[in-house]
Short mmCIF file of C-alpha atoms in Angstrom, two decimals:
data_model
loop_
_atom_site.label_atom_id
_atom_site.label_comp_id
_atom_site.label_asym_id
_atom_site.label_seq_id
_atom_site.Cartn_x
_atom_site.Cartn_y
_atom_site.Cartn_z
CA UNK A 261 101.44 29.45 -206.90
CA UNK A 262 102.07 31.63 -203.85
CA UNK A 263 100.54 30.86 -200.42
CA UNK A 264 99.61 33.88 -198.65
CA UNK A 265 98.37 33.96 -195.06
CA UNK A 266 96.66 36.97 -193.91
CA UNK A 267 97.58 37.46 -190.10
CA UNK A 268 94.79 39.89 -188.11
CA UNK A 269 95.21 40.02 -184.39
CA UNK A 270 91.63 40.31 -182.48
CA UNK A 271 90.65 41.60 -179.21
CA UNK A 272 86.84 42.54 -178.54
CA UNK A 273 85.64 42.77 -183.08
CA UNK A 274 82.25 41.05 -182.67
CA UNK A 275 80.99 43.79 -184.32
CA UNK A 276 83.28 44.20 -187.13
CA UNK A 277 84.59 40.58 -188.02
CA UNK A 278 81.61 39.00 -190.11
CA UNK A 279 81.86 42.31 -192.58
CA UNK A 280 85.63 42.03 -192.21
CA UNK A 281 85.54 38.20 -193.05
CA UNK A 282 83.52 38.57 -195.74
CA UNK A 283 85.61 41.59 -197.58
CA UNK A 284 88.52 38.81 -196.83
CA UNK A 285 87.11 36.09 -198.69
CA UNK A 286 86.32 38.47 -201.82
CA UNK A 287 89.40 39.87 -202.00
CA UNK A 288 91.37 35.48 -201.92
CA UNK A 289 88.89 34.87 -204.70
CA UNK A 290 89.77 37.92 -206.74
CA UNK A 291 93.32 37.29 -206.19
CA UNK A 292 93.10 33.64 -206.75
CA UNK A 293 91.16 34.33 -209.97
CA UNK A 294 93.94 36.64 -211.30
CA UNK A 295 96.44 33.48 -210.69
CA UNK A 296 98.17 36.00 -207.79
CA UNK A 297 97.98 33.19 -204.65
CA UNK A 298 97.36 29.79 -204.38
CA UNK A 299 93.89 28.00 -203.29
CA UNK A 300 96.18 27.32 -199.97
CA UNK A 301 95.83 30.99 -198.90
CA UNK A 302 94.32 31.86 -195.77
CA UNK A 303 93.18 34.13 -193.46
CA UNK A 304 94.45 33.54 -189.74
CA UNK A 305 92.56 35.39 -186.98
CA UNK A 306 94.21 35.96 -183.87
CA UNK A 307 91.87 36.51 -180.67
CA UNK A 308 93.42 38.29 -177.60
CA UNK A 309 91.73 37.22 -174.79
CA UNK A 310 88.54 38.60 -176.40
CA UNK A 311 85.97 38.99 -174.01
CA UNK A 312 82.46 39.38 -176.13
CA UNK A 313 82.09 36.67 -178.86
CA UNK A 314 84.78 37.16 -180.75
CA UNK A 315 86.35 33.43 -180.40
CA UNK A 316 82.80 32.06 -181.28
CA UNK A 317 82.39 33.87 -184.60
CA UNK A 318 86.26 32.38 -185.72
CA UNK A 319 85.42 29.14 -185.04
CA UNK A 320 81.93 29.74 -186.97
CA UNK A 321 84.07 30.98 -189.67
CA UNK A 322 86.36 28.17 -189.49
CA UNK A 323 83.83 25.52 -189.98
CA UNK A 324 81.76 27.25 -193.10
CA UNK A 325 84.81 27.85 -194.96
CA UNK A 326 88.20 25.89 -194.55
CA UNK A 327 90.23 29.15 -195.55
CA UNK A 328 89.01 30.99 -192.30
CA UNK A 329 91.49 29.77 -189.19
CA UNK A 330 91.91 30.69 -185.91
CA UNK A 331 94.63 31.25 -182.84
CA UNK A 332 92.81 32.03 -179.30
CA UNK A 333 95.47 33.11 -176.66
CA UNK A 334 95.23 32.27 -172.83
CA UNK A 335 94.40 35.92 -171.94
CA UNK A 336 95.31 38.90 -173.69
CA UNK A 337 98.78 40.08 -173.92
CA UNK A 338 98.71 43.35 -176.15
CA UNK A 339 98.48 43.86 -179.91
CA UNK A 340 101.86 43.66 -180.42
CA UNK A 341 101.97 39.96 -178.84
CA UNK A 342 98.86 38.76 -180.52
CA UNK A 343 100.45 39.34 -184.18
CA UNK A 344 103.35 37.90 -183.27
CA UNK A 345 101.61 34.65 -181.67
CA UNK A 346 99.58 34.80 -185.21
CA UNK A 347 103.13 35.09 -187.47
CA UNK A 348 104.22 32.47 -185.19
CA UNK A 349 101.75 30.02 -186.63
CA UNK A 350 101.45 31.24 -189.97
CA UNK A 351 105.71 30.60 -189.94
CA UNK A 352 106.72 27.86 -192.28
CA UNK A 353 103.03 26.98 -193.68
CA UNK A 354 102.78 30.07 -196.45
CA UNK A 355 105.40 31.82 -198.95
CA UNK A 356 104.35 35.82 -197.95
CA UNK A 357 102.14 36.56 -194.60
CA UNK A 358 100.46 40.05 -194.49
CA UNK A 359 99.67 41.60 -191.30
CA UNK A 360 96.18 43.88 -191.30
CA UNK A 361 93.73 45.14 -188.56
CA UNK A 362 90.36 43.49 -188.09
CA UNK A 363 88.81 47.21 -188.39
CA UNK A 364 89.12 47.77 -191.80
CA UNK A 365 90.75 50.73 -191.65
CA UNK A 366 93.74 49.14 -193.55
CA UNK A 367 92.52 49.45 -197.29
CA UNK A 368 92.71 45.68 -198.43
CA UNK A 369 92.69 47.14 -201.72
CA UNK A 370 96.31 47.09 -201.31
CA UNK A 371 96.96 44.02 -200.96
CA UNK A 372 96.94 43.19 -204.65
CA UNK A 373 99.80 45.66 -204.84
CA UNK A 374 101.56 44.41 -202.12
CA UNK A 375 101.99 40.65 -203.91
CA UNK A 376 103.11 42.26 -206.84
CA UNK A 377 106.02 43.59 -205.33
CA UNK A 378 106.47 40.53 -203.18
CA UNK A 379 106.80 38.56 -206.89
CA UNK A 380 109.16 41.73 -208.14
CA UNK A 381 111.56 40.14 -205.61
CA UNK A 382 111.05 42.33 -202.63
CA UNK A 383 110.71 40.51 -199.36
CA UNK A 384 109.01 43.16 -197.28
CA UNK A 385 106.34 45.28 -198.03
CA UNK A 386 105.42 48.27 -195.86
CA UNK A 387 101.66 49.49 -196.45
CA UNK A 388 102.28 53.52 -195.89
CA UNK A 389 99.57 55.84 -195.19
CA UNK A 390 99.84 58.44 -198.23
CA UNK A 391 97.83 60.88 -196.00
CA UNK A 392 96.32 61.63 -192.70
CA UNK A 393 93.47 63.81 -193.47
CA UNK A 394 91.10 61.63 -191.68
CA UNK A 395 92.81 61.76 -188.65
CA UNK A 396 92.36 64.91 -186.15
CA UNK A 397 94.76 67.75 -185.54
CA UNK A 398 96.09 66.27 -182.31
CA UNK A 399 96.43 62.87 -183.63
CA UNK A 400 97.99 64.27 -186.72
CA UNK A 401 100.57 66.40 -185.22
CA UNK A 402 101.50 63.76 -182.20
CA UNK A 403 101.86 60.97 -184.98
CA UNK A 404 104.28 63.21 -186.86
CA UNK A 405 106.25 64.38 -183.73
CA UNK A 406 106.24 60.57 -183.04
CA UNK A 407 108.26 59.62 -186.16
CA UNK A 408 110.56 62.73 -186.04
CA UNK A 409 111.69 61.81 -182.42
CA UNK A 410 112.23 58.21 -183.08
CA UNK A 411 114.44 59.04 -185.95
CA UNK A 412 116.10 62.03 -184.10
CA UNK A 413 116.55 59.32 -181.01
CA UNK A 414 118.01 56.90 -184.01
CA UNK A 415 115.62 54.36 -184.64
CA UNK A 416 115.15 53.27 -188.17
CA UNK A 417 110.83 53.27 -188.75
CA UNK A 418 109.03 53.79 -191.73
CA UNK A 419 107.06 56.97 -191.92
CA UNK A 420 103.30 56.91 -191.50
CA UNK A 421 103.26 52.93 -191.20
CA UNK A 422 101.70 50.61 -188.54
CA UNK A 423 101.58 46.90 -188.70
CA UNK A 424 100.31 47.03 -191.82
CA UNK A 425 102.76 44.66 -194.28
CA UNK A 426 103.78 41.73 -196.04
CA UNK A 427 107.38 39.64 -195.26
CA UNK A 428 108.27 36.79 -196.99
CA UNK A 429 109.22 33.02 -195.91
CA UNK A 430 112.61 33.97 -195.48
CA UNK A 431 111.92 37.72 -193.92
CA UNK A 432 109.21 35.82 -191.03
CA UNK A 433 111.74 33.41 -190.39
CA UNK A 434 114.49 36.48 -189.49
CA UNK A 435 112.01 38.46 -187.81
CA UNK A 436 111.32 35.01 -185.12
CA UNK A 437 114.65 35.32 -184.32
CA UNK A 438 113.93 38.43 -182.49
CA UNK A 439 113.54 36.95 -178.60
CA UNK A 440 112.69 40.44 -176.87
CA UNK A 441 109.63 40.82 -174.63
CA UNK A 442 109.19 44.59 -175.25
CA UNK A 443 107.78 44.01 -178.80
CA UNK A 444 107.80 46.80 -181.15
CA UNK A 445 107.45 45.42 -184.46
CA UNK A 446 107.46 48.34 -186.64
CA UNK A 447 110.93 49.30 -185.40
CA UNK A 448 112.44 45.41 -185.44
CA UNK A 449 111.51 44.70 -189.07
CA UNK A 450 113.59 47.57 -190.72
CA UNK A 451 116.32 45.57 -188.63
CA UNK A 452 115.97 42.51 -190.63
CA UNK A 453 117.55 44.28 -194.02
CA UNK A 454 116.15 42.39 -196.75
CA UNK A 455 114.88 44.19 -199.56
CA UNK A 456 112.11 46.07 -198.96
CA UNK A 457 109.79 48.82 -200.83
CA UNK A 458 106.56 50.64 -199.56
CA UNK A 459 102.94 50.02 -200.72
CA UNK A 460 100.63 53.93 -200.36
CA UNK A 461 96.83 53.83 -199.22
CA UNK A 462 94.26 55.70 -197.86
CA UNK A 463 93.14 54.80 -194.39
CA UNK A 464 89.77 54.79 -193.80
CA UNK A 465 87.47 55.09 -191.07
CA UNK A 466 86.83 51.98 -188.58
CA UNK A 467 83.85 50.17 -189.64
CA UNK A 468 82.51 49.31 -186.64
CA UNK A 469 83.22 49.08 -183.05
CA UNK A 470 85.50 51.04 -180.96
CA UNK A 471 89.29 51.93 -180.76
CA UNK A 472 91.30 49.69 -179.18
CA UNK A 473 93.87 52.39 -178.81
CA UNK A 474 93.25 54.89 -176.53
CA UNK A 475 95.60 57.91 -176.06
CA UNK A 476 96.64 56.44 -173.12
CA UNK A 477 97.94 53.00 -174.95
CA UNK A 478 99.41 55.33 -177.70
CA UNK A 479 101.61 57.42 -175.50
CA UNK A 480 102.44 53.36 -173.77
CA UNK A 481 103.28 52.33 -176.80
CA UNK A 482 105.44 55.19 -178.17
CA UNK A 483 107.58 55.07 -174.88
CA UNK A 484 107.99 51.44 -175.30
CA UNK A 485 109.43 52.18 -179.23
CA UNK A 486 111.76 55.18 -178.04
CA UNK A 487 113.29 52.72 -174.66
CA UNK A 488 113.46 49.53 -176.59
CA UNK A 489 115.34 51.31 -179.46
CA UNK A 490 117.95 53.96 -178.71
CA UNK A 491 119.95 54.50 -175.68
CA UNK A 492 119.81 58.41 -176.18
CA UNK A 493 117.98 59.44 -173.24
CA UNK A 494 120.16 57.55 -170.71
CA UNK A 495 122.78 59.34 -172.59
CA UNK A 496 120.90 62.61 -172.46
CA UNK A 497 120.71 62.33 -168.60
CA UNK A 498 124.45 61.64 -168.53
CA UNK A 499 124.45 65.06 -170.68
CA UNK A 500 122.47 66.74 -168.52
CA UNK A 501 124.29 66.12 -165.28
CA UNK A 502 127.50 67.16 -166.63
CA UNK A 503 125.80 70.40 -167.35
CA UNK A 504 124.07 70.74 -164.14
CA UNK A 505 127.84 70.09 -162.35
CA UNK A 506 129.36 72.16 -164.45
CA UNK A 507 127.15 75.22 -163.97
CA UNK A 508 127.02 74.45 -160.51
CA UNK A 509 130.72 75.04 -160.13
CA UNK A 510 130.77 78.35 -161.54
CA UNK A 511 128.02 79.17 -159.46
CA UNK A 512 130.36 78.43 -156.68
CA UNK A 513 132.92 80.58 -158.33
CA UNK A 514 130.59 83.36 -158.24
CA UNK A 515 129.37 82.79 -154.40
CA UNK A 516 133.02 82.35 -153.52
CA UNK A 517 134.38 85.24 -154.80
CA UNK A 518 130.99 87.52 -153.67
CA UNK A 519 132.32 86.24 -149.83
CA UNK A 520 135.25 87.31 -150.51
CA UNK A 521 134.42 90.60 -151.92
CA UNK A 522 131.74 91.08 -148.91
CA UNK A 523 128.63 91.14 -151.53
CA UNK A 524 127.19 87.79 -150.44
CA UNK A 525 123.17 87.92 -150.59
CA UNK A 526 120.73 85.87 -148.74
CA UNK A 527 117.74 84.90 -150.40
CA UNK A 528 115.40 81.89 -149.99
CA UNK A 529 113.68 82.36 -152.85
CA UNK A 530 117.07 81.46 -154.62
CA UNK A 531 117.97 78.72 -152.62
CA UNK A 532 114.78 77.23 -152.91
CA UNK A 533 114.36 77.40 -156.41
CA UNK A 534 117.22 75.78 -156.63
CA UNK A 535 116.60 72.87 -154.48
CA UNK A 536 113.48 72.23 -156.36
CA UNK A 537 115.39 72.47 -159.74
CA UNK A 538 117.53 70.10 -159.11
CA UNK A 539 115.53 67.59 -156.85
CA UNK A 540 112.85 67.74 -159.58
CA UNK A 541 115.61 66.64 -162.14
CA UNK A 542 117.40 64.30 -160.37
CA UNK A 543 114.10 62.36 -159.70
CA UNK A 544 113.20 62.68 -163.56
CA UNK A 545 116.78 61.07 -164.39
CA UNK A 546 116.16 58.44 -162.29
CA UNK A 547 113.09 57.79 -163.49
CA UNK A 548 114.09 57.55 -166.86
CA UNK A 549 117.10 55.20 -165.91
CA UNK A 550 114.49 53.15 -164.04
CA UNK A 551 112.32 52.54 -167.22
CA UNK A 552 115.60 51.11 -169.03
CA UNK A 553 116.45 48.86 -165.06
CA UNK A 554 112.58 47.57 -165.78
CA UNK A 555 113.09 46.60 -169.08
CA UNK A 556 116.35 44.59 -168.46
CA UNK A 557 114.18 42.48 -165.56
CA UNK A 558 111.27 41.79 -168.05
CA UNK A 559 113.74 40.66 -170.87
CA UNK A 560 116.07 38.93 -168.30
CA UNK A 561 113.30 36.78 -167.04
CA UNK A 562 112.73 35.17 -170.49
CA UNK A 563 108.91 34.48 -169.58
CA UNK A 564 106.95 33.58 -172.82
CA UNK A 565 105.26 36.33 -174.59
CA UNK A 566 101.84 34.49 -174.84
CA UNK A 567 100.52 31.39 -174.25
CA UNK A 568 98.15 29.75 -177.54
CA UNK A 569 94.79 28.35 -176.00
CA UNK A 570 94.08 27.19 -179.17
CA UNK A 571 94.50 26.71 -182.97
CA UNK A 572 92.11 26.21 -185.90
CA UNK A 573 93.74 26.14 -189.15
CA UNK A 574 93.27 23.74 -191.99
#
């Protein structure tokens, strides 16, 4: 029988996790029922540096029913770093791991779906939003120009999905030998290559609680997917200045021969213009070259992406 660990990363869901817990445990005994997983299933909740009562209601859970386990980090590193920290410990104990928010948002519905296709032979399963009808206009449209950049910029992602997915023994395994610090997970598992397929759902609204993604964090977290992925930009600065040069010498052309001809104009408005112009690019250039300098210290430092307080699990 498959063992299937369900991986749900935590940060502030006192609200939301005794609903959440108990849709969990419904949906192991359905699955168990229909012979899909194995009575070793579990669900692993990951708290990150939570600072209501979050921790308390895991280990609650962890002591009324042995299926319910726990990982508390030191202090919270990011959502990103608290599902890995949670793979991490789920690595080498279960045969498929499926990676959900504590919200509910994710339909866990899908799931059955999900281990069918893991037992077809696939060895990742991406759970796809099949619309975004719930969302609003801006979210919509920004979501959409998200994915269309990151594919025009090169990056293989999967339309419409989030962290939302199941990998195999073998796919976990690959996807730990990832060492980078900038984590973005739905870019590095396409990487991995093993055959994969897509599970469609309908996200729904969060049950309870608040967003833990701001537009602030989203527009963080989309620049942290475009810099740790493609190289385009730096490239596109490179483009940029040989434009800039090059239409800078035949602007010198054209002064040279206008002061030679006796038609030379004086204006400040010109001159100033273009001073601005290019002092406003040349800082944006270097800006964008500093992101990629930053990212080379934080990787080149090798510090550890989180720290485990500690684990519950059974």
């Amino acid at each position: 029988m498959t063992t299937l660990y369900l991986v749900i990363p935590c940060y502030n869901e006192e609200e939301v996790l005794p609903e959440t817990s108990r849709r969990l445990a419904e949906k192991l005994d359905a699955l168990e029922k229909a012979e899909k997983i194995g009575p070793e299933s579990r669900v692993l909740f990951v708290d990150d540096g939570s600072r209501d009562a979050t921790w308390g209601i895991i280990e609650s859970l962890s002591h009324q029913d042995s299926r319910f386990g726990g990982v508390k980090l030191s202090r919270n590193k990011g959502h990103q770093n608290a599902l890995l920290a949670g793979l991490t410990a789920a690595n080498g104990r279960c045969d498929a791991v499926i990676s959900l928010d504590a919200d509910l948002q994710d339909d866990i519905n899908a799931i059955d779906e999900m281990v069918d296709r893991f037992h077809e032979g696939n060895e990742v399963v991406y759970g796809v939003r099949s619309s975004r009808a719930s969302d609003t206009v801006f979210k919509r449209s920004t979501a959409e120009g998200f994915y269309k950049l990151m594919r025009m910029l090169g990056v293989d992602i999967v339309d419409n999905h989030a962290d939302y997915r199941l990998l195999s023994r073998r796919a976990l395994a690959a996807l730990l030998e990832f060492k980078e610090v900038n984590l973005f997970l739905r870019g590095i598992v396409p990487l991995i290559g093993f055959q994969s397929t897509s599970v469609a759902y309908e996200r729904a609204e969060r049950f309870a609680g608040e967003s833990k993604y701001p537009l602030k964090k989203m527009l963080l977290f989309a620049f942290d997917g475009i810099t740790s992925f493609s190289i385009r930009p730096i490239r596109l600065v490179t483009l940029l200045g040989a434009v800039i040069f090059g239409t800078s010498l035949i602007g010198l052309l054209i002064l040279l021969i206008q002061k030679l001809f006796g038609q030379t104009v004086q204006g400040w408005t010109t001159l100033m213009g273009s001073i601005w112009l290019l002092g406003g690019i040349q800082l944006l250039c270097l800006g964008i070259i500093g992101e990629y300098v930053g990212r080379i210290y934080q990787e080149a430092k090798h510090r550890p992406r989180f720290i485990i307080d500690q684990i519950r699990l059974k």
